[in-house]
Short mmCIF file of C-alpha atoms (C1' of nucleotides) in Angstrom, two decimals:
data_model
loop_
_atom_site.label_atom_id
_atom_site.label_comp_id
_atom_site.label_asym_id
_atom_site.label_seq_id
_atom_site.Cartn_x
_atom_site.Cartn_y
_atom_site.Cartn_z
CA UNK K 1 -15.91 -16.13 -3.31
CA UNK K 2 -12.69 -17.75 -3.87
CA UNK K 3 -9.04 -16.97 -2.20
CA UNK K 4 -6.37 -18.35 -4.45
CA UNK K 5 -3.19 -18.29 -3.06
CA UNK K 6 -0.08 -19.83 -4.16
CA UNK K 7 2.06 -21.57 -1.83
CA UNK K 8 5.65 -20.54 -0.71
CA UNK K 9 5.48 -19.16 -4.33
CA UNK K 10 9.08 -18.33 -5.39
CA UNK K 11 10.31 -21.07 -3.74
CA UNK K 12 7.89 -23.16 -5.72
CA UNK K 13 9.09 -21.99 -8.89
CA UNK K 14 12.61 -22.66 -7.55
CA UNK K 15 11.41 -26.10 -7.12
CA UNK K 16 9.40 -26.54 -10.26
CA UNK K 17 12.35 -25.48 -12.38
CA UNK K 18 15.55 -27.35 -10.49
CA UNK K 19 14.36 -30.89 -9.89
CA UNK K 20 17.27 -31.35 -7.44
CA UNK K 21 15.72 -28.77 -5.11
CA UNK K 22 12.74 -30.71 -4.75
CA UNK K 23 12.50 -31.99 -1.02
CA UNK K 24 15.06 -30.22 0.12
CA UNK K 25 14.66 -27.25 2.45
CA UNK K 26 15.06 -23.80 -0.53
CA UNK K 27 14.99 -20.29 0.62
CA UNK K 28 14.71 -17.24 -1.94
CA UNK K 29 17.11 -14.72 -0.74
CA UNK K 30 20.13 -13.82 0.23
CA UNK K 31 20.64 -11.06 3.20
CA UNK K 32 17.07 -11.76 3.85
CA UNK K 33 14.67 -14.45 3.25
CA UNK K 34 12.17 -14.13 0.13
CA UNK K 35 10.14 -16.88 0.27
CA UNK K 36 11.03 -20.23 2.06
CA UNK K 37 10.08 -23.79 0.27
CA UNK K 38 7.51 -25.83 2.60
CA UNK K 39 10.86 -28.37 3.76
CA UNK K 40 12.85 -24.92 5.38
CA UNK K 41 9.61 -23.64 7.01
CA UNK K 42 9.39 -27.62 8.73
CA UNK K 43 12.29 -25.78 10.41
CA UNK K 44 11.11 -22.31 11.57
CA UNK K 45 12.58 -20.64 8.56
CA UNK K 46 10.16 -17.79 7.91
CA UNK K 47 9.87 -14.89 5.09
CA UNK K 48 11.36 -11.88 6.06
CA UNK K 49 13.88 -13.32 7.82
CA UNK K 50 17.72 -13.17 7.81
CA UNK K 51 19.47 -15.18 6.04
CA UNK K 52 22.08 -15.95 8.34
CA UNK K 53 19.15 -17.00 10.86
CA UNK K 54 17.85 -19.06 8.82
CA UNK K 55 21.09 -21.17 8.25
CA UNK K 56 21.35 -21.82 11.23
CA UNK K 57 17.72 -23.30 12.38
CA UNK K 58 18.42 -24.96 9.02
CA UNK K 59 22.13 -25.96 8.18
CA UNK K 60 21.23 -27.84 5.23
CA UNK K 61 19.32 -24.77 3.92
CA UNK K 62 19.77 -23.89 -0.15
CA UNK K 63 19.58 -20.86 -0.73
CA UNK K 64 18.97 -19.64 -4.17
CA UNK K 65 19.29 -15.56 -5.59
CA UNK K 66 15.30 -14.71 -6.86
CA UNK K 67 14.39 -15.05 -10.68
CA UNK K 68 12.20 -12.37 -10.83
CA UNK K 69 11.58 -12.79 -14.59
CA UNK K 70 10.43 -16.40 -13.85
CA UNK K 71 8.04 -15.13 -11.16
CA UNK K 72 6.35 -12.85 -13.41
CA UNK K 73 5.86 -15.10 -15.77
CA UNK K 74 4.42 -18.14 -13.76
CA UNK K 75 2.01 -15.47 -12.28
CA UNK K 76 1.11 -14.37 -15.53
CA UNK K 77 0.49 -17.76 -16.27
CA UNK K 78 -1.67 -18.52 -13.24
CA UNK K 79 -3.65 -15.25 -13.76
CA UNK K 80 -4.77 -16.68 -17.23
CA UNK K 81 -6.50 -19.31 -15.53
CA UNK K 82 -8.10 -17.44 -13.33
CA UNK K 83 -9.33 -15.10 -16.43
CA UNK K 84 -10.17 -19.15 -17.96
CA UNK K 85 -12.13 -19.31 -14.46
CA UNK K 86 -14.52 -16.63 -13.98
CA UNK K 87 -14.49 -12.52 -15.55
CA UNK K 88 -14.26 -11.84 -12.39
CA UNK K 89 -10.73 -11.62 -11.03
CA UNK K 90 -9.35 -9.25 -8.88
CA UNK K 91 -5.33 -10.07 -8.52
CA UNK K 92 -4.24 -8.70 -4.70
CA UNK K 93 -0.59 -9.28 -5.25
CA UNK K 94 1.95 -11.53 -7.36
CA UNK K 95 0.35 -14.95 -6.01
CA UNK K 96 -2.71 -14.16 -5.20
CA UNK K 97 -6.50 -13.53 -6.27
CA UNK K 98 -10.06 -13.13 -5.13
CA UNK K 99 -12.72 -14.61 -7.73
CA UNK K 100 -15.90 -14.50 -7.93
CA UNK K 101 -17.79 -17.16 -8.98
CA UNK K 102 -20.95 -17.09 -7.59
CA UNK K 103 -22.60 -16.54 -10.99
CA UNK K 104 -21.04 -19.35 -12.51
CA UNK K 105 -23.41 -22.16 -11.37
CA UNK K 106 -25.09 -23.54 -14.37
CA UNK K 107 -22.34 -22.99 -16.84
CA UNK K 108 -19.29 -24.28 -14.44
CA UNK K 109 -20.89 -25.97 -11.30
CA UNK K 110 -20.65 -25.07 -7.75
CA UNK K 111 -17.90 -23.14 -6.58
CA UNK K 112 -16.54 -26.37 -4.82
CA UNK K 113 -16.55 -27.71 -8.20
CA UNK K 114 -15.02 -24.82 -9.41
CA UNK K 115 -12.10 -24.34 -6.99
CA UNK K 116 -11.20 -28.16 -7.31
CA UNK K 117 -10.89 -27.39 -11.69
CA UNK K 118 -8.72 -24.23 -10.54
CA UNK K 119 -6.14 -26.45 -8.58
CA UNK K 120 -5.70 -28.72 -11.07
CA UNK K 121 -5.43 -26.60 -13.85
CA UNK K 122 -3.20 -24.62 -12.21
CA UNK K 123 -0.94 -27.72 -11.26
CA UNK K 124 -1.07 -29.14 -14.86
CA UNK K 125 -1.18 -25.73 -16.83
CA UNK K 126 1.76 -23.74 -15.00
CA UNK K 127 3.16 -26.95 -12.19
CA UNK K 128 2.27 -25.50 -9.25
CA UNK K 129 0.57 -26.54 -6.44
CA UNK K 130 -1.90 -23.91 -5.22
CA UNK K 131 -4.31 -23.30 -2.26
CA UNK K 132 -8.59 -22.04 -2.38
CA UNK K 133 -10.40 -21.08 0.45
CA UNK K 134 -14.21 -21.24 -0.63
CA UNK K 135 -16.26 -18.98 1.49
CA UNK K 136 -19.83 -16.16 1.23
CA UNK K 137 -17.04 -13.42 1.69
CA UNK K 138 -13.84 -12.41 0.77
CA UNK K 139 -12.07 -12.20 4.01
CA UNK K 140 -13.68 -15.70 4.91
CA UNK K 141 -12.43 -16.41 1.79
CA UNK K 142 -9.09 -15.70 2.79
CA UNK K 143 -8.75 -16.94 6.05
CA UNK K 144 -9.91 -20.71 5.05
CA UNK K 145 -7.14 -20.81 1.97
CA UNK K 146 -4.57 -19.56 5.04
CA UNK K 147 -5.83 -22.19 7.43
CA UNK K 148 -6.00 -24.83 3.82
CA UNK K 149 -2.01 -24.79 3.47
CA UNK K 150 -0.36 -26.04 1.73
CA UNK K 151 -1.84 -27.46 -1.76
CA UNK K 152 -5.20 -27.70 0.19
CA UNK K 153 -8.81 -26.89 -0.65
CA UNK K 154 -11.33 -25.35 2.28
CA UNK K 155 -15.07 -24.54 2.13
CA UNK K 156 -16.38 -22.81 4.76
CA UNK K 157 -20.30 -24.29 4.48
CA UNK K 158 -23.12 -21.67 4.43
CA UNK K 159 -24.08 -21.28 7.93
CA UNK K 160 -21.13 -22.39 9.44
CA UNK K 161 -19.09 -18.89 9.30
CA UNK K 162 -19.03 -17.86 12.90
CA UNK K 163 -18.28 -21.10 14.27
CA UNK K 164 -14.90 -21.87 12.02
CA UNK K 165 -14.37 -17.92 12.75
CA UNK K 166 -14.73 -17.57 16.34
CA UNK K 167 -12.02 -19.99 17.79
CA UNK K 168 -9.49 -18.67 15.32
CA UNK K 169 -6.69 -16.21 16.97
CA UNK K 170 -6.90 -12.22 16.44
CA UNK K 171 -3.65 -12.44 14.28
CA UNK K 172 -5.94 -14.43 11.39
CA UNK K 173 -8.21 -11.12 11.15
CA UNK K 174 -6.89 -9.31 8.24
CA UNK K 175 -5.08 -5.62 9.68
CA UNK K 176 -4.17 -7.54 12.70
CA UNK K 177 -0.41 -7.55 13.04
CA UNK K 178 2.32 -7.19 15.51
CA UNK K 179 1.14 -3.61 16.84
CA UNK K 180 -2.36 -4.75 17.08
CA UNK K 181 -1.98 -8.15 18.38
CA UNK K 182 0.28 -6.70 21.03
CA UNK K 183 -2.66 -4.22 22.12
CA UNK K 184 -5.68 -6.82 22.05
CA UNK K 185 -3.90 -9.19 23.78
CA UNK K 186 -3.01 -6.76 26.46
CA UNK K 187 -6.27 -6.37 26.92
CA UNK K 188 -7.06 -10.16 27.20
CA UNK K 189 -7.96 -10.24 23.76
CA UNK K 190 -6.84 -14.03 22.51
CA UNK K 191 -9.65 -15.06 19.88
CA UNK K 192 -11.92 -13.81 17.11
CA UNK K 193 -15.01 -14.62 19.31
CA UNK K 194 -13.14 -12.50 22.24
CA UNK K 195 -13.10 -9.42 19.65
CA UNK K 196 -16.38 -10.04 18.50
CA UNK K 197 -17.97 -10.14 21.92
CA UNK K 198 -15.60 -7.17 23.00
CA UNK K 199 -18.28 -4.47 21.33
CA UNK K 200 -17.41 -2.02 18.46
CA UNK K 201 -16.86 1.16 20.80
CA UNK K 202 -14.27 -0.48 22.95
CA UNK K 203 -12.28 -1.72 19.41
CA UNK K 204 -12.49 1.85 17.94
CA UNK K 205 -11.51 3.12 21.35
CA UNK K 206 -7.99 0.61 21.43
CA UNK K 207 -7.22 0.61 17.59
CA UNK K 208 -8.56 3.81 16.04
CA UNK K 209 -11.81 4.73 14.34
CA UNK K 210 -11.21 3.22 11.00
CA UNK K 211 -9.53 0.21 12.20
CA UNK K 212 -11.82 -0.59 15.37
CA UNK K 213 -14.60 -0.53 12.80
CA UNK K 214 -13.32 -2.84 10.29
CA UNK K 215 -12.23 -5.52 13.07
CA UNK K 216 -15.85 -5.89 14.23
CA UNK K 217 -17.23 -6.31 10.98
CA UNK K 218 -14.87 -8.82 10.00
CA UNK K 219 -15.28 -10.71 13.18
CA UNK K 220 -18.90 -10.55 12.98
CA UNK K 221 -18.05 -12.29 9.35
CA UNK K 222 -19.30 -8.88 7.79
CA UNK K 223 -18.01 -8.24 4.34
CA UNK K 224 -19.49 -6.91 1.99
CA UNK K 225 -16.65 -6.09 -0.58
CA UNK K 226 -17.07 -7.08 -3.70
CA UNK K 227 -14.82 -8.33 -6.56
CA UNK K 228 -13.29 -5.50 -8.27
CA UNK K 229 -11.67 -6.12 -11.29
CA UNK K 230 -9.21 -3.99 -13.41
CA UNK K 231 -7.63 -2.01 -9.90
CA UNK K 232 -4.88 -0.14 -11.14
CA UNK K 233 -2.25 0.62 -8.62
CA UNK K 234 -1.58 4.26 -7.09
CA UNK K 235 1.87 4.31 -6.47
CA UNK K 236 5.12 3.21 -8.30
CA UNK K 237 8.28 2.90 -6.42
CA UNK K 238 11.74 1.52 -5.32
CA UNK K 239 14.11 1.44 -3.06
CA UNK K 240 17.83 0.17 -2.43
CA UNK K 241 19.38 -1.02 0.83
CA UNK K 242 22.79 0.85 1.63
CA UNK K 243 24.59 -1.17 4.22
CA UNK K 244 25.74 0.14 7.63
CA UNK K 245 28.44 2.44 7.61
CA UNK K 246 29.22 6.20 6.41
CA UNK K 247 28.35 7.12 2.89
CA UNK K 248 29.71 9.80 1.01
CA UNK K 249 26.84 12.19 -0.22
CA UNK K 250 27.95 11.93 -3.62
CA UNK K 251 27.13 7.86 -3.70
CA UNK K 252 23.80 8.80 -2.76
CA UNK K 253 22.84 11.43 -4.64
CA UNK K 254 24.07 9.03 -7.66
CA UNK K 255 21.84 6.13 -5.77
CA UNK K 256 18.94 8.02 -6.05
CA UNK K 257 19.44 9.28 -9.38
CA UNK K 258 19.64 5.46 -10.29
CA UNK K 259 16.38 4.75 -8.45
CA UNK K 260 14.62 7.75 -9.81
CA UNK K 261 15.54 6.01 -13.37
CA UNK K 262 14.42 3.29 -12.96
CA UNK K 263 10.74 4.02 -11.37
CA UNK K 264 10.25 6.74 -13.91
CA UNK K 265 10.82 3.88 -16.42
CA UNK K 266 8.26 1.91 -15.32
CA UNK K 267 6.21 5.27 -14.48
CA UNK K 268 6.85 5.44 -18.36
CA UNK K 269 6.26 1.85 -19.40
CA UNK K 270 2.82 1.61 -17.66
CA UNK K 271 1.83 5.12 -19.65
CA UNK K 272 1.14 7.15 -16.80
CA UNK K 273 2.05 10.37 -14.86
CA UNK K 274 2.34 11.53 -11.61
CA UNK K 275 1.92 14.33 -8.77
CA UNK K 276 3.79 13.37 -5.59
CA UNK K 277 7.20 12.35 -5.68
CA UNK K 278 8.61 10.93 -1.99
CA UNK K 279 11.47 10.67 -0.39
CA UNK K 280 12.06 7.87 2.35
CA UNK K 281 15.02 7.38 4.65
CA UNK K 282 16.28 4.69 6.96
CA UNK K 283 18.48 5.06 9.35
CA UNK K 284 20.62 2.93 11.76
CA UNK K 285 18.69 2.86 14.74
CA UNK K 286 15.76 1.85 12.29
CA UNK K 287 14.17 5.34 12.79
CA UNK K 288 12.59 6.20 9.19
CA UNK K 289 11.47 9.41 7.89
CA UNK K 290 10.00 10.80 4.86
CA UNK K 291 9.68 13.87 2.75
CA UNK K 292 7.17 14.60 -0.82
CA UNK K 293 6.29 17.27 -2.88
CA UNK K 294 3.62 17.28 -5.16
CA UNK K 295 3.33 19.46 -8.39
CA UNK K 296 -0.26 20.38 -9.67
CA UNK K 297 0.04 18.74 -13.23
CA UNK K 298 0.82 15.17 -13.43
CA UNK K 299 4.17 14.82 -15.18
CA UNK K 300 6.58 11.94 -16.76
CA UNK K 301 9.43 14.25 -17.26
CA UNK K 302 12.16 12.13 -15.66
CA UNK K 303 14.19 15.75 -15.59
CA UNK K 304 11.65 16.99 -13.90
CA UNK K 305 10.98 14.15 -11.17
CA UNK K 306 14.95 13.96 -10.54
CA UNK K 307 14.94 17.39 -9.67
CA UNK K 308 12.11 17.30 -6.90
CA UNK K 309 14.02 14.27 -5.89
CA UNK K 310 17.18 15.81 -5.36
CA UNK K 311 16.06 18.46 -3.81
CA UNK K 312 13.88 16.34 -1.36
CA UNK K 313 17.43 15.04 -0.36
CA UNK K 314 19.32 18.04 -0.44
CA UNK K 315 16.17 19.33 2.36
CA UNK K 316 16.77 16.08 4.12
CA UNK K 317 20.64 15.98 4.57
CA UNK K 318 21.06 17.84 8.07
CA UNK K 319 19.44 14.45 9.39
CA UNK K 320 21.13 12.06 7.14
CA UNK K 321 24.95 13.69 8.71
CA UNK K 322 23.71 12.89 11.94
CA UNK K 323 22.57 9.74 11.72
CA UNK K 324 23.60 6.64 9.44
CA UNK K 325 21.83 6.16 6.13
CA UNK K 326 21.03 2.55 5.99
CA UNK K 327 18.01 2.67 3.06
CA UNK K 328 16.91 5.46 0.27
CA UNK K 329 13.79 4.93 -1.57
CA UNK K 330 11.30 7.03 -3.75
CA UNK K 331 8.23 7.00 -4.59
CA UNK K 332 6.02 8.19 -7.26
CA UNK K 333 1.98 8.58 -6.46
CA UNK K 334 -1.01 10.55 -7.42
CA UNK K 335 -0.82 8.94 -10.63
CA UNK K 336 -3.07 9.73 -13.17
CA UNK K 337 -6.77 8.10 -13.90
CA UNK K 338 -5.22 6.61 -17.63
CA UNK K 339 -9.11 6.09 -18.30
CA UNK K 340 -9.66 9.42 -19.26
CA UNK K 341 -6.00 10.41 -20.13
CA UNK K 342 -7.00 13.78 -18.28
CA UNK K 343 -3.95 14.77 -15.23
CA UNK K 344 -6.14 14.75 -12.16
CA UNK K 345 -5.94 18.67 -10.62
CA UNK K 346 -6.56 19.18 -7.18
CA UNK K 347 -9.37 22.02 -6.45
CA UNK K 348 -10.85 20.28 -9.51
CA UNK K 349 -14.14 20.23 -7.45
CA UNK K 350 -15.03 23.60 -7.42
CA UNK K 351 -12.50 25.93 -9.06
CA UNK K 352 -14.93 27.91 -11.30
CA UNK K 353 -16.02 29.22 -8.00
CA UNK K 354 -13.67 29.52 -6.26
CA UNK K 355 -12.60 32.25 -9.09
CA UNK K 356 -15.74 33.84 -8.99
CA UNK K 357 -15.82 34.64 -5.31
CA UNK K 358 -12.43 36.09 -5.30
CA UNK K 359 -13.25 38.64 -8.46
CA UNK K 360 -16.40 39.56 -6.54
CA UNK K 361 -13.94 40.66 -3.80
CA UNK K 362 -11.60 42.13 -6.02
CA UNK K 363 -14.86 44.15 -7.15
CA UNK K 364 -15.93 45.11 -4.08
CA UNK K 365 -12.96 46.02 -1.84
CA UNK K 366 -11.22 47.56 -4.86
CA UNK K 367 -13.99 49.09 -6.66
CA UNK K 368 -12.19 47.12 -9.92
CA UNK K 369 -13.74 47.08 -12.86
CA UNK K 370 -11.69 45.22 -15.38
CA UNK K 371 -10.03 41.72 -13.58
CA UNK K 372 -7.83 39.54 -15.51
CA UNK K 373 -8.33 35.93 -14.47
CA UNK K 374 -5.93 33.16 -15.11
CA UNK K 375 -5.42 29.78 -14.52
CA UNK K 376 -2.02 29.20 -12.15
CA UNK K 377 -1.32 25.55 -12.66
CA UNK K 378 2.12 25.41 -10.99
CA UNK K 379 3.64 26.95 -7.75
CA UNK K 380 6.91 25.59 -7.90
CA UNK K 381 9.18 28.51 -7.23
CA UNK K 382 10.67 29.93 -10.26
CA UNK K 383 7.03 29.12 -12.24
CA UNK K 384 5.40 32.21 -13.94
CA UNK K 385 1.69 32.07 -14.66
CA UNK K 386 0.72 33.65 -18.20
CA UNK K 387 -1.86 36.01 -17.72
CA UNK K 388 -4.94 35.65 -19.89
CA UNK K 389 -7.23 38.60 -20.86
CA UNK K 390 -11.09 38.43 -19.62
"C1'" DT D 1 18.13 -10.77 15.17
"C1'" DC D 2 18.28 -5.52 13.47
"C1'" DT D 3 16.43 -6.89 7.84
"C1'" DG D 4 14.47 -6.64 1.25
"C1'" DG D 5 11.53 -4.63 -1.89
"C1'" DG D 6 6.93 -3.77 -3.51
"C1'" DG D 7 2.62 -1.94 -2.14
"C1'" DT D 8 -2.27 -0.11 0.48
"C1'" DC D 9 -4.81 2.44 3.76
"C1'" DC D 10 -5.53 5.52 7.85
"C1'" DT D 11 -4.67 9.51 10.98
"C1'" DA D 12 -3.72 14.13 12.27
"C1'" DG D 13 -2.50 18.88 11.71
"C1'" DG D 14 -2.27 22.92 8.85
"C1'" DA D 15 -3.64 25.91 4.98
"C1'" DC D 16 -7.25 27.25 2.46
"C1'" DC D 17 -12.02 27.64 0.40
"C1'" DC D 18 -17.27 28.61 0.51
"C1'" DT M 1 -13.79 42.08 17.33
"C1'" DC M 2 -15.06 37.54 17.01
"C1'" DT M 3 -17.29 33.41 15.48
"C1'" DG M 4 -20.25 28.24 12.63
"C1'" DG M 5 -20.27 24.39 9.74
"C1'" DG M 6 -18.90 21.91 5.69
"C1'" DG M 7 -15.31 20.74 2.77
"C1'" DT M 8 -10.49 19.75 -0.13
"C1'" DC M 9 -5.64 19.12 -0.46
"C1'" DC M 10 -0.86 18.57 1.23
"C1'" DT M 11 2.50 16.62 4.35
"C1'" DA M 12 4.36 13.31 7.60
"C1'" DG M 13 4.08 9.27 10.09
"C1'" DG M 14 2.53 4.64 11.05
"C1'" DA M 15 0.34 -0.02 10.63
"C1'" DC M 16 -0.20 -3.59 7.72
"C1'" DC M 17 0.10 -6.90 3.65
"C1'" DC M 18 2.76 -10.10 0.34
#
DNA sequence: TCTGGGGTCCTAGGACCC
DNA sequence: TCTGGGGTCCTAGGACCC
């Protein structure tokens, strides 16, 4: 498996396209940092940042608005060679990619071979630097490019898993973040080898079933994931940041109309339809809440969508007077399977009898003889089912 | 030092079905 | 009058990732 990972990526391109902002601390950003160039993270300036935070660990900081179109692009570029690479690709965000390449021996070499071919292509094809891990697994995979960057290049040799994995620190196991790492280490939990040797039970017991489980796999360098390729995503959506402060209802009923526009578009553009619409709120204190409704038929209609939207809002206000709206954001999920161009239906499973049982009690409690059955594909209130004759 | 925008996955309770 | 066991789907919240 490889783990191709770009590094700092937008402030790369930054880079890569302005000459003068090479070697000099960049950060992608404005109220809040992007992406920060490998100079501005010499000085502690870190992604997710503020921007005002970061000017000051770094006074000669530039800071540059994103490109997004230029992103896009250069990953669209780097993706190709990947696809030049191996068939099989799956892409796990904007700069990054598992492939597999295990398969590849006798027509491309070993997958050292390989990942060194990737790097430079990448650096001469799209002039970026870029950094593979080389591992048996994906998540080993992962880990070495983290622990390669920047612009580096790290096998982890057959054989050798558990010993580069067990001095690592828990915060290197991917699903390990703040929360987590706060609760492990309360427990004396410092290293990989500490959760490894800490026993399944007592993870599942700290962190949850699902989680617990997956932790002592993945310490135990158990992974057997495979490349998928061709994931299509689930959700679609967007949000906007407010600003602190009192907003009339009437802004925000017009912000999320223009948010609600905009996903749909792309809901639209990627030709596909969806279920669940949700509504999410921030508010000052950083409290968050959220509200959905889903519809039984997948649907583009943007009318439609607004509509549950609004009224999402509408049953959200008495919290939004009380307390200051600092974020609104929707989002649109249970999107259709496009493979078979069929809406996915809930009950799909076993609706034929579920019909059947209840006209055999219609039969037999009301001695019925002639039943009318009909398909109700909405409940939205104000939807009227046609009835259909036996 | 309170901050962007885009996502995935899991958990838990309730309604409902066989 | 009261109870088993196996499931799906919806909603809301939360952790985590880039």
């Amino acid at each position: 498996m490889l783990h191709a990972d770009l590094d700092s990526f937008y402030a790369s391109v930054e880079q890569r396209d302005d000459p003068t902002l090479r070697g000099r601390p960049v950060a992608v950003g404005g109220g809040v940092v992007l992406a920060a160039s490998y100079e501005a993270k010499a000085c502690g300036v870190r992604t997710a940042m503020s921007g005002r935070q970061a000017r000051q660990l770094c006074p000669d900081l530039v800071v540059v608005p994103g490109r997004f179109d230029a992103y896009v692009a250069a990953s669209k570029a780097v993706f190709e060679v990947f696809a030049d690479t191996s068939p099989l690709v799956e892409g796990i965000s904007i700069d990054e990619a598992f492939l597999d390449v295990g398969g590849l021996y006798r027509i491309a070499g070993s997958p050292v071979q390989i990942a060194s071919r990737l790097r430079v292509q990448v650096r001469e094809r799209v002039g970026l630097a870029i950094t593979v891990g080389v591992a048996p697994t994906k998540f080993l995979a992962k880990v070495a490019s983290a622990v390669a960057k920047p612009d580096g290049l790290l096998v982890v040799p057959a054989g050798g898993e558990l010993d580069f994995l067990r001095p690592l620190p828990v915060e290197r196991l991917w699903g390990v973040g703040r929360v987590s790492a706060a609760k492990l280490h309360g427990r004396g939990v410092r290293t990989v080898a500490d959760v490894a040797d800490l026993g399944e039970a007592a993870l599942v017991a700290m962190l949850g079933p699902a989680a617990g489980r997956h932790l002592f796999a993945l310490a135990h360098n158990h992974d057997p994931r495979p490349v998928v390729v061709g994931r299509r995503r689930g959700s679609i959506g967007g949000q906007r940041a407010l600003g602190h402060g009192r907003h009339a209802i009437g802004d925000v009923r017009a912000a999320l109309t223009g948010l609600v526009d905009r996903v749909v578009r792309r809901l639209h553009r990627a030709d596909r339809e969806c279920r669940t619409v949700t509504l999410r709120l921030r508010f000052d204190d950083m409290g968050r809440v959220t509200r959905s409704h889903s519809v039984v038929r997948a649907t583009g209609d943007s009318t439609a969508l607004l509509q549950i939207a609004q009224r999402l809002l509408t049953e959200a206000l008495p919290m939004v007077y009380d307390r200051g709206l600092t974020l609104i954001g929707i989002a649109l999920s249970n999107l259709d399977d496009g493979d078979t161009g069929q809406p996915e239906l809930p009950f799909a499973k076993a609706p034929a009898a579920a019909l059947d049982g209840a006209i055999a009690r219609l039969r037999e409690r009301f001695g019925a003889t002639a039943i009318t059955r009909g398909v109700l594909l909405g409940r939205d209130p104000g939807w009227s089912a046609p009835t259909l004759p036996d």
